[in-house]
Coordinates of C-alpha atoms in Angstrom, one line a residue:
Chain A
M1 CA 45.4 -34.3 -151.9
D2 CA 48.9 -35.2 -153.2
P3 CA 48.8 -38.8 -154.4
V4 CA 52.4 -39.4 -153.1
L5 CA 51.4 -38.3 -149.7
L6 CA 48.3 -40.5 -149.7
L7 CA 50.2 -43.6 -150.8
L8 CA 52.9 -42.8 -148.2
L9 CA 50.3 -42.6 -145.4
V10 CA 48.8 -45.9 -146.5
L11 CA 52.2 -47.6 -146.5
L12 CA 53.1 -46.1 -143.1
G13 CA 49.8 -47.3 -141.7
F14 CA 50.6 -50.8 -143.1
M15 CA 54.0 -50.7 -141.4
L16 CA 52.5 -49.6 -138.1
A17 CA 49.9 -52.4 -138.2
G18 CA 52.7 -54.9 -139.1
S19 CA 54.9 -53.8 -136.3
L20 CA 52.0 -53.9 -133.7
I21 CA 51.2 -57.5 -134.8
A22 CA 54.9 -58.4 -134.8
V23 CA 55.2 -57.2 -131.2
E24 CA 52.0 -58.6 -129.8
T25 CA 51.5 -62.0 -131.5
R26 CA 52.2 -65.1 -129.5
D27 CA 53.7 -67.2 -132.3
L28 CA 57.4 -66.3 -132.8
L29 CA 57.3 -67.3 -136.5
S30 CA 54.4 -65.0 -137.2
S31 CA 56.2 -62.3 -135.4
V32 CA 59.4 -62.7 -137.5
I33 CA 57.3 -62.8 -140.7
C34 CA 55.5 -59.6 -139.7
V35 CA 58.7 -57.8 -139.1
G36 CA 59.7 -58.9 -142.6
A37 CA 56.6 -57.3 -144.0
V38 CA 57.5 -54.1 -142.1
G39 CA 61.0 -54.2 -143.7
F40 CA 59.6 -54.6 -147.2
G41 CA 57.2 -51.8 -146.5
T42 CA 60.2 -49.6 -145.6
S43 CA 61.7 -50.5 -148.9
L44 CA 58.6 -49.5 -150.8
V45 CA 58.5 -46.2 -148.9
F46 CA 62.1 -45.5 -149.8
L47 CA 61.3 -46.2 -153.5
L48 CA 58.3 -43.8 -153.2
L49 CA 60.4 -41.1 -151.7
G50 CA 63.0 -41.1 -154.5
A51 CA 65.7 -43.2 -152.9
P52 CA 66.2 -46.2 -155.2
D53 CA 69.6 -47.1 -153.7
L54 CA 68.1 -47.3 -150.3
A55 CA 65.2 -49.5 -151.5
L56 CA 67.6 -52.0 -153.1
T57 CA 69.9 -52.2 -150.0
Q58 CA 66.8 -52.5 -147.7
V59 CA 65.5 -55.5 -149.8
V60 CA 68.8 -57.3 -149.6
V61 CA 69.2 -56.6 -145.8
E62 CA 65.6 -57.6 -145.2
I63 CA 66.0 -61.0 -147.0
L64 CA 69.2 -61.8 -145.0
V65 CA 67.6 -60.8 -141.6
L66 CA 64.4 -62.8 -142.4
V67 CA 66.3 -65.9 -143.4
V68 CA 68.5 -65.8 -140.3
L69 CA 65.5 -65.1 -137.9
V70 CA 63.3 -67.8 -139.4
R71 CA 66.2 -70.3 -139.2
V72 CA 66.6 -69.3 -135.5
V73 CA 62.9 -69.5 -134.6
I74 CA 61.9 -72.6 -136.5
T75 CA 64.4 -75.0 -134.9
R76 CA 64.1 -73.9 -131.3
R77 CA 61.5 -74.5 -128.7
D78 CA 60.2 -71.6 -126.7
E79 CA 58.2 -71.7 -123.5
T80 CA 57.9 -68.1 -122.7
H81 CA 54.1 -68.1 -122.5
A82 CA 53.9 -71.1 -120.2
T83 CA 54.9 -68.9 -117.3
S84 CA 52.8 -66.0 -116.2
R85 CA 53.3 -62.7 -118.0
A86 CA 54.7 -59.7 -116.2
T87 CA 52.4 -56.7 -116.4
L88 CA 53.5 -53.1 -116.2
P89 CA 51.7 -50.9 -113.7
V90 CA 49.0 -48.7 -115.4
G91 CA 50.4 -45.5 -113.9
L92 CA 53.8 -46.2 -115.4
V93 CA 52.3 -46.8 -118.9
L94 CA 50.3 -43.6 -118.7
L95 CA 53.4 -41.6 -117.6
A96 CA 55.4 -43.0 -120.5
L97 CA 52.6 -42.2 -123.0
G98 CA 52.4 -38.7 -121.6
V99 CA 56.1 -38.1 -121.9
M100 CA 56.0 -39.5 -125.5
A101 CA 53.1 -37.2 -126.5
A102 CA 54.9 -34.2 -125.0
I103 CA 58.1 -34.9 -127.0
V104 CA 56.3 -35.6 -130.2
F105 CA 54.0 -32.6 -130.1
G106 CA 56.9 -30.4 -128.9
T107 CA 58.9 -31.5 -131.9
L108 CA 56.3 -31.4 -134.6
A109 CA 54.3 -28.3 -133.6
T110 CA 54.7 -25.7 -136.3
G111 CA 55.6 -22.7 -134.2
E112 CA 57.0 -19.2 -134.9
D113 CA 60.6 -20.1 -134.0
E114 CA 62.2 -21.5 -137.1
G115 CA 65.3 -22.9 -135.4
L116 CA 63.4 -25.1 -132.9
T117 CA 60.6 -26.8 -135.0
M118 CA 60.7 -29.3 -137.8
R119 CA 59.9 -28.0 -141.3
P120 CA 56.7 -29.5 -142.8
F121 CA 56.9 -32.7 -144.8
G122 CA 57.9 -32.1 -148.4
D123 CA 59.6 -28.7 -147.8
P124 CA 63.1 -29.5 -146.6
L125 CA 65.9 -27.0 -145.8
L126 CA 67.1 -27.8 -149.4
N127 CA 64.5 -25.3 -150.7
E128 CA 66.2 -22.4 -148.8
Q129 CA 68.9 -20.3 -150.4
A130 CA 71.0 -17.6 -148.9
E131 CA 73.2 -14.7 -150.1
A132 CA 76.7 -15.9 -151.0
S133 CA 78.2 -13.3 -148.6
V134 CA 76.2 -14.7 -145.7
M135 CA 77.4 -18.3 -146.4
A136 CA 81.1 -17.4 -146.7
P137 CA 83.4 -18.2 -143.7
A138 CA 83.5 -15.5 -141.0
G139 CA 85.8 -12.6 -141.9
E140 CA 86.1 -13.6 -145.5
K141 CA 84.4 -12.4 -148.7
A142 CA 82.6 -14.7 -151.1
P143 CA 85.0 -16.1 -153.7
E144 CA 85.2 -14.4 -157.1
G145 CA 82.9 -15.8 -159.7
A146 CA 80.6 -17.6 -157.2
P147 CA 76.9 -17.3 -157.8
A148 CA 75.1 -14.6 -155.8
R149 CA 72.8 -17.1 -154.1
M150 CA 74.0 -20.3 -152.6
P151 CA 72.1 -23.3 -151.1
K152 CA 71.7 -23.1 -147.3
S153 CA 71.9 -26.9 -146.6
A154 CA 74.8 -29.3 -147.0
G155 CA 72.6 -31.5 -149.2
G156 CA 71.9 -28.5 -151.4
A157 CA 75.6 -27.8 -151.7
F158 CA 76.2 -31.4 -152.7
L159 CA 73.5 -31.1 -155.4
A160 CA 74.8 -27.8 -156.6
H161 CA 78.5 -28.7 -156.8
G162 CA 78.5 -32.5 -157.1
L163 CA 79.1 -32.6 -160.8
S164 CA 80.8 -29.2 -161.7
E165 CA 84.5 -28.7 -162.2
S166 CA 84.2 -24.9 -161.9
Q167 CA 84.2 -24.9 -158.1
G168 CA 87.8 -26.1 -157.8
S169 CA 88.1 -29.7 -156.7
R170 CA 84.6 -29.9 -155.2
G171 CA 83.0 -32.0 -158.0
T172 CA 83.1 -35.7 -158.1
G173 CA 81.7 -36.2 -161.5
A174 CA 79.4 -39.0 -160.3
A175 CA 76.0 -39.0 -161.9
N176 CA 74.5 -40.7 -158.8
Y177 CA 74.9 -38.0 -156.1
V178 CA 74.2 -40.4 -153.2
M179 CA 77.1 -42.6 -154.3
G180 CA 79.2 -39.5 -154.9
I181 CA 78.7 -38.5 -151.2
L182 CA 79.2 -42.1 -149.9
L183 CA 82.3 -43.0 -151.8
D184 CA 84.0 -39.7 -152.3
Y185 CA 83.1 -36.9 -149.8
R186 CA 82.5 -39.3 -147.0
A187 CA 84.8 -42.2 -148.0
Y188 CA 86.3 -42.5 -144.4
D189 CA 82.7 -43.0 -143.1
T190 CA 82.3 -45.9 -145.5
L191 CA 85.6 -47.3 -144.5
G192 CA 84.5 -47.2 -140.9
E193 CA 81.2 -48.9 -141.9
A194 CA 83.3 -51.8 -143.4
T195 CA 85.2 -52.0 -140.2
V196 CA 82.0 -52.2 -138.1
V197 CA 80.7 -55.1 -140.4
F198 CA 84.1 -56.9 -140.1
V199 CA 84.1 -56.6 -136.3
A200 CA 80.4 -57.8 -136.1
V201 CA 81.4 -60.9 -138.2
L202 CA 84.3 -61.6 -135.8
G203 CA 81.9 -61.2 -132.9
V204 CA 79.4 -63.7 -134.3
Y205 CA 82.2 -66.2 -134.9
A206 CA 83.5 -65.7 -131.4
V207 CA 80.1 -66.2 -129.8
L208 CA 79.1 -69.2 -131.9
R209 CA 82.3 -71.1 -132.3
K210 CA 82.4 -74.8 -131.2
V211 CA 86.2 -75.3 -131.3
G212 CA 88.1 -74.5 -128.1
R213 CA 85.0 -73.6 -126.2
S214 CA 85.4 -75.5 -122.9
R215 CA 88.3 -76.5 -120.8
H216 CA 86.2 -79.0 -118.9
A217 CA 85.1 -81.0 -121.9
G218 CA 83.3 -83.5 -119.8
N219 CA 81.2 -81.0 -117.9
E220 CA 78.3 -80.1 -120.2
S221 CA 76.6 -77.7 -117.8
D222 CA 79.6 -75.6 -117.6
R223 CA 79.6 -74.6 -121.2
Chain B
M1 CA 49.8 -29.9 -136.3
T2 CA 48.8 -30.1 -139.9
L3 CA 48.4 -33.0 -142.3
A4 CA 51.9 -32.2 -143.6
M5 CA 53.2 -33.5 -140.2
A6 CA 51.3 -36.8 -140.4
P7 CA 54.2 -38.9 -142.0
Y8 CA 56.6 -37.8 -139.2
M9 CA 53.9 -38.7 -136.6
L10 CA 53.5 -42.2 -138.0
A11 CA 57.2 -42.8 -138.1
F12 CA 57.4 -41.7 -134.4
L13 CA 54.6 -44.1 -133.6
I14 CA 56.4 -47.1 -135.3
F15 CA 59.6 -46.1 -133.4
V16 CA 57.7 -46.1 -130.1
V17 CA 56.2 -49.6 -130.9
G18 CA 59.8 -50.9 -131.3
L19 CA 60.9 -49.2 -128.1
Y20 CA 58.0 -50.8 -126.2
A21 CA 59.0 -54.3 -127.4
I22 CA 62.6 -53.7 -126.3
V23 CA 61.6 -52.5 -122.8
A24 CA 58.6 -54.7 -122.0
K25 CA 59.0 -58.1 -123.7
R26 CA 60.6 -61.1 -122.0
N27 CA 61.3 -63.1 -125.1
L28 CA 64.6 -62.4 -126.7
I29 CA 63.3 -62.9 -130.2
K30 CA 60.6 -60.2 -129.5
V31 CA 63.4 -57.9 -128.2
I32 CA 65.3 -58.4 -131.5
V33 CA 62.1 -57.7 -133.5
G34 CA 61.7 -54.5 -131.5
L35 CA 65.2 -53.5 -132.3
L36 CA 64.6 -54.1 -136.0
I37 CA 61.4 -52.0 -136.0
L38 CA 63.2 -49.2 -134.1
D39 CA 66.0 -49.3 -136.7
Y40 CA 63.5 -49.1 -139.7
A41 CA 61.6 -46.2 -138.1
A42 CA 64.7 -44.1 -137.4
N43 CA 66.0 -44.6 -141.0
L44 CA 62.5 -43.8 -142.3
L45 CA 62.3 -40.5 -140.4
L46 CA 65.7 -39.3 -141.7
V47 CA 64.6 -40.0 -145.3
L48 CA 61.2 -38.4 -144.7
V49 CA 63.0 -35.2 -143.5
G50 CA 64.9 -35.0 -146.8
Y51 CA 61.9 -35.4 -149.1
R52 CA 61.0 -32.5 -151.4
T53 CA 57.5 -32.4 -153.0
P54 CA 58.1 -32.2 -156.8
A55 CA 56.7 -29.3 -158.8
E56 CA 55.0 -31.8 -161.1
G57 CA 55.0 -35.6 -161.6
A58 CA 56.8 -38.2 -159.4
P59 CA 59.6 -37.4 -156.9
V60 CA 63.0 -36.9 -158.4
A61 CA 65.8 -39.2 -157.2
P62 CA 69.2 -37.5 -156.9
I63 CA 70.6 -39.3 -160.0
L64 CA 71.6 -37.3 -163.1
V65 CA 70.0 -38.5 -166.3
G66 CA 70.7 -36.9 -169.7
G67 CA 74.1 -35.2 -169.4
A68 CA 75.8 -32.4 -167.4
E69 CA 73.5 -29.7 -168.9
K70 CA 70.6 -31.1 -166.9
A71 CA 72.5 -30.7 -163.5
A72 CA 71.0 -27.3 -162.7
D73 CA 67.4 -28.6 -163.2
L74 CA 68.2 -31.6 -161.0
A75 CA 69.6 -29.4 -158.2
A76 CA 66.3 -27.5 -158.2
S77 CA 64.0 -30.5 -158.1
A78 CA 65.8 -33.6 -156.6
V79 CA 65.3 -34.8 -153.0
D80 CA 68.1 -34.4 -150.5
P81 CA 71.0 -36.8 -151.2
L82 CA 72.7 -36.4 -147.8
P83 CA 70.2 -38.2 -145.6
Q84 CA 70.1 -41.0 -148.1
A85 CA 73.9 -41.5 -148.0
L86 CA 73.9 -41.6 -144.2
V87 CA 70.9 -43.9 -144.0
L88 CA 72.6 -46.3 -146.5
T89 CA 75.5 -46.6 -144.0
S90 CA 73.0 -47.0 -141.1
I91 CA 71.1 -49.8 -142.8
V92 CA 74.2 -51.9 -143.2
I93 CA 75.3 -51.3 -139.7
G94 CA 71.9 -52.2 -138.5
L95 CA 72.3 -55.6 -140.3
S96 CA 75.6 -56.2 -138.4
V97 CA 74.1 -55.3 -135.1
T98 CA 71.2 -57.7 -135.7
A99 CA 73.5 -60.5 -136.7
L100 CA 75.5 -60.0 -133.5
V101 CA 72.4 -59.9 -131.3
V102 CA 70.9 -63.0 -133.0
A103 CA 74.2 -64.8 -132.4
L104 CA 74.0 -63.9 -128.7
A105 CA 70.4 -65.1 -128.5
I106 CA 71.4 -68.5 -130.1
R107 CA 74.2 -68.9 -127.6
L108 CA 71.8 -68.1 -124.7
H109 CA 69.3 -70.6 -126.0
E110 CA 72.1 -73.2 -126.2
K111 CA 73.0 -72.6 -122.6
Y112 CA 69.6 -72.2 -121.0
G113 CA 67.2 -74.0 -123.5
T114 CA 64.9 -71.0 -123.6
F115 CA 64.5 -67.5 -125.1
D116 CA 62.7 -66.3 -122.0
T117 CA 64.9 -63.9 -120.0
G118 CA 62.9 -64.6 -116.9
L119 CA 63.9 -68.2 -117.0
M120 CA 67.7 -67.5 -117.3
R121 CA 68.4 -67.9 -113.7
N122 CA 72.0 -66.9 -113.7
L123 CA 71.1 -63.6 -115.3
K124 CA 69.0 -62.4 -112.4
G125 CA 70.5 -59.1 -111.0

């Protein structure tokens, strides 16, 4: 068995166990720390799958989330479990599990129809190549000097042309292809991401501000 | 179903655990924890889909080492860079969403003195 696959399954099992404990434990602090373990497990999986940029970002994000959540949980009382716990009807749970199993098996079953099923793990669309004439836009011929076979997926095209200057202005020249896509081909996407982060910070400020909160300063229950 | 589908299966299971926490839990912190787990599982599934088993040795990250003449080798062996770029954006946006949700939970705790949604009387619909 492939050692990478084995290690991956062990890490995913660890993450599954961590998330189950995080969801089911009664102590909120344990729950938050378990979700931190799941996040660091994600980071390790990214590292294992050849995504070092993602692993670094995930560690930073995880530390921030963990610090904020621990700070929230540790200073606040919680009486959720003093009251009786609402239980879901057994029939509803069984129905939900059945629907989930149908979706998962329908998605993952390796069938004959290539377009409808997922490719097996470790064999992405990246491995496929097509004739250049097939990949050209409808009604046009393949450009002069292009290689006879071209990658079939967008990721393969980025890998094939990311560095080269021969394909017109397609190449970025960046050695790190992920950063080339993020900051050059999809720069507007990254700008939008920065906007989302900015709006989220404004939202946090608006929700948590103390100044100018209440018109009835004397009425505490109206806050 | 073969062993090659097992990583996808586990990622789906982690996703469903997060979804369960969001739907069934009364405590706001548990709901946030479920949201985080859901986020991780979705990101993980995207990166898993882009993974390419190396011909030999460790998986190859899409980073060029050793000059432009190695570019063709890298294109034939590296994992898919496109899901990685999109997931990088998704991770940062997940952080912003979490920060906003945590702020709302703090505000609700300020107002009602509890994280239990069942005890927030004015929220009953």
